[in-house]
Each structure stands twice: as C-alpha cells, then as structure tokens.
Amino acid sequence: MLAAIGVVFGDIGTSPLYALKECFSPEHGIPFSNEAVFGVISMVFWAFAIVVSLKYVMFVMRANNHGEGGILALMALALRTAPTGSKRSLLIIMAGVFGACMFYGDAIITPAISVLSAVEGLEVISPELTRFVIPATIIILLALFFIQKTGTAVVGNLFGPVMLVWFLAIGLMGIYQVIENPQIFAAINPLYAIRFMGEHALQGFIVLGAVFLVLTGAEALYADMGHFGIKPIRMGWFLFVMPCLLLNYFGQGAMFLSHPENITNPFFLMVPDAFVIPLVILATLATVIASQAVISGAFSMTSQAILLGFVPRMKIRHTSDREIGQIYMPLVNWTLLVLVIAVVLAFKQSANLAAAYGIAVTTTMIVTTFLAAIVMRIVWRWNTLLVTLVISAFLIVDLAFLTANLLKIMEGGWFPLLLGAACFLLLMTWYQGRKLLRQRAMEEGIELKGFIDVLMKNPPHRVEGTAIFLTAHVDYLPVSFLHNLKHNHVLHERVFFLKVSIWDVPYVKDEERITLRDLGNNIFVVRAVYGFNETPDMGRIIELIEKSSGLKFNLMDTSFFLSRDTIVATDAPGMALWRERLFCWMYQNAGRQSDFFKIPANRLVELGAKVEI
C-alpha cells in the first residue's frame, strides 16, 4: 500500500496545487460568495465519490486483463468479444488506440502543469521571484528526464515515504483551516452543487470543467493496477489518500470563507509564511514523483503498443534486473522532454494549461467507460438493464465534464486534441499497414509443410550448424529461407522456423511459452508466445526450446536469418497512397528486428526483398 501511495496517487495527489485556484478564476465570471464556495466544494466532493470511488475503484478496476489494467489492456480484453476483422473489432481497436493517444497528451501536460504549479509557490514568498518560475521549472524537468536512463529504482525507493509525508501535510493543512470554519462540511450536501449549477448556468458549466482537475490521475489508479494489485490501491484510496485530499479541499474552502483574497494562490496561502518555503520544496518533490509516474506509464504503454502491433519497434532498455516493469525508451523519453518544455514555454502558467489538461483526461475516461461496458455485458454477462443503468450514470457524468472542457478548446484544449489526432493517425497507419503486409505475404506465400516435403525428396547440400529463420506465419515459408536457398543452394543440418506471437494477456508462463512441431529431417517449426507486457528475448527462447525438447544449441554454431524488406507504396487496394507512403517511412525507420529480439549481431544474416502494398 505504501508503494502504491508513492506511484499510483502522485498525479491525483498534486491536484490541490492548482484545481481550486482554477475553479475560482476571475475569467469564469462567477461572483465570489459563500454560496459559490459551498457549491464548488460540494461538486469536488461528489466528483470524488462518483468518478474515482464508484466508477474506477469499485467498477472499472474489476475489468482487469489477468490483473493488468490500463486502456490497452482493457482494449485487448474487449477484443476477445468480437470476431477478428469484424467492424466491431475495428471500432474497439480505434476507441482503445484513441484513448491511448490521449494518454500521451496527459503524459506531456502532467509534468508541465504539476511542476509549474509547485514552483509558482515562489510568487507567494515574493512577487520578485516570479521571473524565476519558468527557468526553475525547466531545470527541474531537464533533470527529471535526464535521470530516466539510469533507471528509477533509486528515486522509486523515495516515492512512498515522500508521498506519505505529502498527503499527511496536505491533510493537516486542511484541518488547520477547517478548525476555523467547520461549517464548510455542510458542502457534503449535494443540494449545494445542484443549486450552484442552477443559479449560474453557463458559467457554472465552465467551472465544472475546472472542478474536473481534481480528478486528473484517476486513470492512473486503473493503469497501475498490475504493479500493485487491486486491494492495496483500494485500501490506499479509501483509508488514506481520499481523506487527506478531501480535508485539503475542504480546508481551502474554509479559508475562502474567512479570507476570500487568498484566491490568488490558495494552496500556499493555507499555511503561515514561515512554512511556505518548506511547502514549495515538498510540493516540488511531489510533482516530480507525479511526473515520474506518467513518464513510466508512457514507457509501459508504448512497450504494450509495440507488442500489440500499433507502434513500430524501438529500442527498449531494462533498467532493473529485478523489476520487470522498469524500462527506458530513449526515443519516447527525449520526445516527451522536447514537448513538455515546449508546452511550458508556450503556456507559461499552470492556469493556462488547465483547459488542455481537462480534455486529455476526460477523453480517456469516456473511452474507458465505453470499453468497460463491452466487458460488463459480454465477458461478465451482466444483465443488459444493469449494464445500461451503470454505464449511463457514468457516461452522463463523463460527458458533462467533457462538454464543460470542450468550451475551452480555444484556450488550450486544442493542444491535446491535435496531439491525440496525430498519434492516432500514426498508430492506425502502422496497424493497418502491417495488416496489409500480412495479407500480401499470405496471398503470395508458399505453404511451408508442402514445400519442405517436396524439397526433401531431392534435398540440397546440407552444411553443419543450426539455422533459425524468423517467420511471420507458422504455415508459410519466410522470404529469408527462399532467398538463402536460391542464392546459397544449401540447407543447414538443423533448421528452425520460429514465429514469435503476442497474446492478448499481460504475461505468459514459461511452461506455456514454447510449442514445437517436428517436420522430420531435423526441420522444426517453433512458436514462442509472449504477453503484451513482456519483451521477447532470443536467448531465453533458445533455453526454453532446449528445456522442452532436449535439443541442444551451440550459439557459435547457430545463424539467425531475418527478412529486411523494402516496402513500396502503390495504387493497389489498401490504404490511401499518402498513408501507404507514411507507413513505408515508418517501416524503414523502425528499430531493427535483431535488436528488438536481442539477437547476437555476429550470428545474424539479413536478406532483403521488395514488397509492394
């Protein structure tokens, strides 16, 4: 539970820094009054109760894929309910991919808004320090992204204790203020929220978009479920995190009743002047941890997307020998850094980023609700009426928040939508391009067993050693085998056709990983199965083949054959020509198969072919 508090709740735990400040922003046109304070605090309380506690913690977290959560894990689970290649499966894929793309928006905005809002505490100490806010923010972000390549194990050990201190501190700050105005607890009554929305209509709806900021990070509770389990996250939320957060929000509301002038930066003005500097330091540490959680989440999601076939292969480094989930992806890391710093320089203040943040998170939440509905109805076989009632209730709340945030498109909401659309185009182009390649390979492919049977009636000269040919399909010959036979006119003493398959489960047990079929004449077909949270490793695959079959390998006597295709876009049926050209560019710049599968460079043979799509 302590570890979960350190990682899972970092994002939602730092929302008090900016959420209520944005709710009472003068730009919303809400006249400040005690009734407005009670109305907004009531909305905050019920947002926590309905969206986080009821929707995510009680319902959505039950929709796990063998214990793994997150939008792509949920998509893989929902896909089992639809026939492969059907319109329904395509709709599920598009929804899941778009939700994942919007998560990247979250991964860019979270570090920017969180660290900015913490460093803005300097303005409370002295207005003259305002000019140092952006430089300090950029220095902190540079340091955060540069330490990623060393792994997060050392920093990770501090996550739990630091966030524990953070939540205790914000809870005590809330109590300190609530003692003066305990009547703020009356805001638990939902009538205050209803009355506020009724009286202020459109302005109230705009404020609802700002209230949503208290929920940012709710998706992380679900996404990180595989690392910690359901029970520690539920216990951490209900017993510790939610009480501390609500105490702080009610404390800020209580302060407004006595000191409405503190609306400029309520979080840091909750404490006496002597405590502001220590609080800025603690807030900065907490926001760095919140940022670290979404950066690690972006690495994990990209790794999943590669294995599920939505993202080109790229370099993945494991930064821990003990923790399987601790990975580092240089391309993702430096791309995020450039975009995060660009966002800080473009938006300049945390308040300006609030609109962009809301749209990124609400869109992902709606996709999660849609996919959860499919799982509830078809996988769990819940009664249709029950599913309709539950999902309708969640969708009404989600759509209300989304509509409120859409009003801010021109103020910055366009950014995550533009970013999400660009990512969606790239991911779907890669997915559909690979699908076209598979279709072309099967249309023009030669059936493996029949060819081998004919070949062995008049076999070519056989040479010493073992040849492993990576293949995209267990029933068809890989192009690399045909090229080797055509140009070298030899066959190795032992031949393996190896297909690496990715299943729609997070992990596969070693005893279920390898399937071997003997075609006779020392020729074998092997399928190695991995989950979407694992990284294939050729060395480990060979060990498992030895263990399951008794066959022995000498690596210095083994050659690995891969196809290195050149893809050419044509007017043939498939995707639009410009998308085919985009796919060709992505394919040529994708990471090498040999690097991804950890194949020794000195044992590798690559044979090229031209493929038209």
mmCIF file with all atom_site columns, C-alpha atoms in Angstrom, residues 153-220:
data_model
loop_
_atom_site.group_PDB
_atom_site.id
_atom_site.type_symbol
_atom_site.label_atom_id
_atom_site.label_alt_id
_atom_site.label_comp_id
_atom_site.label_asym_id
_atom_site.label_entity_id
_atom_site.label_seq_id
_atom_site.pdbx_PDB_ins_code
_atom_site.Cartn_x
_atom_site.Cartn_y
_atom_site.Cartn_z
_atom_site.occupancy
_atom_site.B_iso_or_equiv
_atom_site.pdbx_formal_charge
_atom_site.auth_seq_id
_atom_site.auth_comp_id
_atom_site.auth_asym_id
_atom_site.auth_atom_id
_atom_site.pdbx_PDB_model_num
ATOM 1  C CA . ALA A 1 153 ? 14.900  2.287  -8.743  1.00 0.00 ? 153 ALA A CA 1
ATOM 2  C CA . VAL A 1 154 ? 16.837  4.735  -6.524  1.00 0.00 ? 154 VAL A CA 1
ATOM 3  C CA . VAL A 1 155 ? 14.271  7.511  -6.897  1.00 0.00 ? 155 VAL A CA 1
ATOM 4  C CA . GLY A 1 156 ? 11.499  4.928  -6.600  1.00 0.00 ? 156 GLY A CA 1
ATOM 5  C CA . ASN A 1 157 ? 12.580  3.988  -3.086  1.00 0.00 ? 157 ASN A CA 1
ATOM 6  C CA . LEU A 1 158 ? 11.795  7.568  -2.035  1.00 0.00 ? 158 LEU A CA 1
ATOM 7  C CA . PHE A 1 159 ? 8.359   7.680  -3.712  1.00 0.00 ? 159 PHE A CA 1
ATOM 8  C CA . GLY A 1 160 ? 6.365   6.046  -0.916  1.00 0.00 ? 160 GLY A CA 1
ATOM 9  C CA . PRO A 1 161 ? 7.849   7.975  2.063   1.00 0.00 ? 161 PRO A CA 1
ATOM 10 C CA . VAL A 1 162 ? 7.772   11.359 0.249   1.00 0.00 ? 162 VAL A CA 1
ATOM 11 C CA . MET A 1 163 ? 4.156   10.949 -0.878  1.00 0.00 ? 163 MET A CA 1
ATOM 12 C CA . LEU A 1 164 ? 3.203   9.720  2.592   1.00 0.00 ? 164 LEU A CA 1
ATOM 13 C CA . VAL A 1 165 ? 4.618   12.957 4.050   1.00 0.00 ? 165 VAL A CA 1
ATOM 14 C CA . TRP A 1 166 ? 2.893   14.936 1.263   1.00 0.00 ? 166 TRP A CA 1
ATOM 15 C CA . PHE A 1 167 ? -0.570  13.519 1.952   1.00 0.00 ? 167 PHE A CA 1
ATOM 16 C CA . LEU A 1 168 ? -0.153  13.916 5.717   1.00 0.00 ? 168 LEU A CA 1
ATOM 17 C CA . ALA A 1 169 ? 0.959   17.533 5.178   1.00 0.00 ? 169 ALA A CA 1
ATOM 18 C CA . ILE A 1 170 ? -1.972  18.480 2.922   1.00 0.00 ? 170 ILE A CA 1
ATOM 19 C CA . GLY A 1 171 ? -4.396  16.733 5.296   1.00 0.00 ? 171 GLY A CA 1
ATOM 20 C CA . LEU A 1 172 ? -3.017  18.683 8.290   1.00 0.00 ? 172 LEU A CA 1
ATOM 21 C CA . MET A 1 173 ? -3.162  21.927 6.269   1.00 0.00 ? 173 MET A CA 1
ATOM 22 C CA . GLY A 1 174 ? -6.836  21.223 5.664   1.00 0.00 ? 174 GLY A CA 1
ATOM 23 C CA . ILE A 1 175 ? -7.526  20.505 9.337   1.00 0.00 ? 175 ILE A CA 1
ATOM 24 C CA . TYR A 1 176 ? -5.713  23.748 10.308  1.00 0.00 ? 176 TYR A CA 1
ATOM 25 C CA . GLN A 1 177 ? -8.158  25.751 8.157   1.00 0.00 ? 177 GLN A CA 1
ATOM 26 C CA . VAL A 1 178 ? -11.304 23.702 8.845   1.00 0.00 ? 178 VAL A CA 1
ATOM 27 C CA . ILE A 1 179 ? -10.994 24.295 12.620  1.00 0.00 ? 179 ILE A CA 1
ATOM 28 C CA . GLU A 1 180 ? -11.740 27.995 11.961  1.00 0.00 ? 180 GLU A CA 1
ATOM 29 C CA . ASN A 1 181 ? -14.787 27.324 9.749   1.00 0.00 ? 181 ASN A CA 1
ATOM 30 C CA . PRO A 1 182 ? -16.115 23.792 10.372  1.00 0.00 ? 182 PRO A CA 1
ATOM 31 C CA . GLN A 1 183 ? -19.404 24.772 8.677   1.00 0.00 ? 183 GLN A CA 1
ATOM 32 C CA . ILE A 1 184 ? -17.684 24.026 5.337   1.00 0.00 ? 184 ILE A CA 1
ATOM 33 C CA . PHE A 1 185 ? -18.522 20.329 5.887   1.00 0.00 ? 185 PHE A CA 1
ATOM 34 C CA . ALA A 1 186 ? -22.130 21.208 5.066   1.00 0.00 ? 186 ALA A CA 1
ATOM 35 C CA . ALA A 1 187 ? -20.930 21.190 1.430   1.00 0.00 ? 187 ALA A CA 1
ATOM 36 C CA . ILE A 1 188 ? -21.216 17.375 1.526   1.00 0.00 ? 188 ILE A CA 1
ATOM 37 C CA . ASN A 1 189 ? -24.906 18.014 0.852   1.00 0.00 ? 189 ASN A CA 1
ATOM 38 C CA . PRO A 1 190 ? -25.309 17.662 -2.966  1.00 0.00 ? 190 PRO A CA 1
ATOM 39 C CA . LEU A 1 191 ? -28.027 20.346 -2.960  1.00 0.00 ? 191 LEU A CA 1
ATOM 40 C CA . TYR A 1 192 ? -25.302 22.997 -2.777  1.00 0.00 ? 192 TYR A CA 1
ATOM 41 C CA . ALA A 1 193 ? -23.798 21.712 -6.040  1.00 0.00 ? 193 ALA A CA 1
ATOM 42 C CA . ILE A 1 194 ? -27.226 21.489 -7.717  1.00 0.00 ? 194 ILE A CA 1
ATOM 43 C CA . ARG A 1 195 ? -28.195 24.988 -6.569  1.00 0.00 ? 195 ARG A CA 1
ATOM 44 C CA . PHE A 1 196 ? -24.854 26.410 -7.760  1.00 0.00 ? 196 PHE A CA 1
ATOM 45 C CA . MET A 1 197 ? -25.297 24.902 -11.240 1.00 0.00 ? 197 MET A CA 1
ATOM 46 C CA . GLY A 1 198 ? -28.925 26.101 -11.377 1.00 0.00 ? 198 GLY A CA 1
ATOM 47 C CA . GLU A 1 199 ? -28.083 29.689 -10.442 1.00 0.00 ? 199 GLU A CA 1
ATOM 48 C CA . HIS A 1 200 ? -25.017 30.163 -12.655 1.00 0.00 ? 200 HIS A CA 1
ATOM 49 C CA . ALA A 1 201 ? -25.984 28.097 -15.724 1.00 0.00 ? 201 ALA A CA 1
ATOM 50 C CA . LEU A 1 202 ? -23.289 28.575 -18.402 1.00 0.00 ? 202 LEU A CA 1
ATOM 51 C CA . GLN A 1 203 ? -20.663 29.994 -16.011 1.00 0.00 ? 203 GLN A CA 1
ATOM 52 C CA . GLY A 1 204 ? -21.351 27.085 -13.665 1.00 0.00 ? 204 GLY A CA 1
ATOM 53 C CA . PHE A 1 205 ? -20.792 24.702 -16.551 1.00 0.00 ? 205 PHE A CA 1
ATOM 54 C CA . ILE A 1 206 ? -17.406 26.328 -17.249 1.00 0.00 ? 206 ILE A CA 1
ATOM 55 C CA . VAL A 1 207 ? -16.500 25.934 -13.563 1.00 0.00 ? 207 VAL A CA 1
ATOM 56 C CA . LEU A 1 208 ? -17.429 22.235 -13.863 1.00 0.00 ? 208 LEU A CA 1
ATOM 57 C CA . GLY A 1 209 ? -14.556 21.896 -16.354 1.00 0.00 ? 209 GLY A CA 1
ATOM 58 C CA . ALA A 1 210 ? -12.212 23.310 -13.715 1.00 0.00 ? 210 ALA A CA 1
ATOM 59 C CA . VAL A 1 211 ? -13.666 21.043 -10.995 1.00 0.00 ? 211 VAL A CA 1
ATOM 60 C CA . PHE A 1 212 ? -12.644 18.110 -13.190 1.00 0.00 ? 212 PHE A CA 1
ATOM 61 C CA . LEU A 1 213 ? -8.999  18.957 -12.465 1.00 0.00 ? 213 LEU A CA 1
ATOM 62 C CA . VAL A 1 214 ? -9.378  17.342 -9.024  1.00 0.00 ? 214 VAL A CA 1
ATOM 63 C CA . LEU A 1 215 ? -9.852  14.008 -10.851 1.00 0.00 ? 215 LEU A CA 1
ATOM 64 C CA . THR A 1 216 ? -6.736  14.092 -13.036 1.00 0.00 ? 216 THR A CA 1
ATOM 65 C CA . GLY A 1 217 ? -4.812  10.944 -12.256 1.00 0.00 ? 217 GLY A CA 1
ATOM 66 C CA . ALA A 1 218 ? -7.886  8.771  -11.669 1.00 0.00 ? 218 ALA A CA 1
ATOM 67 C CA . GLU A 1 219 ? -6.958  6.774  -14.793 1.00 0.00 ? 219 GLU A CA 1
ATOM 68 C CA . ALA A 1 220 ? -3.573  6.009  -13.173 1.00 0.00 ? 220 ALA A CA 1
#
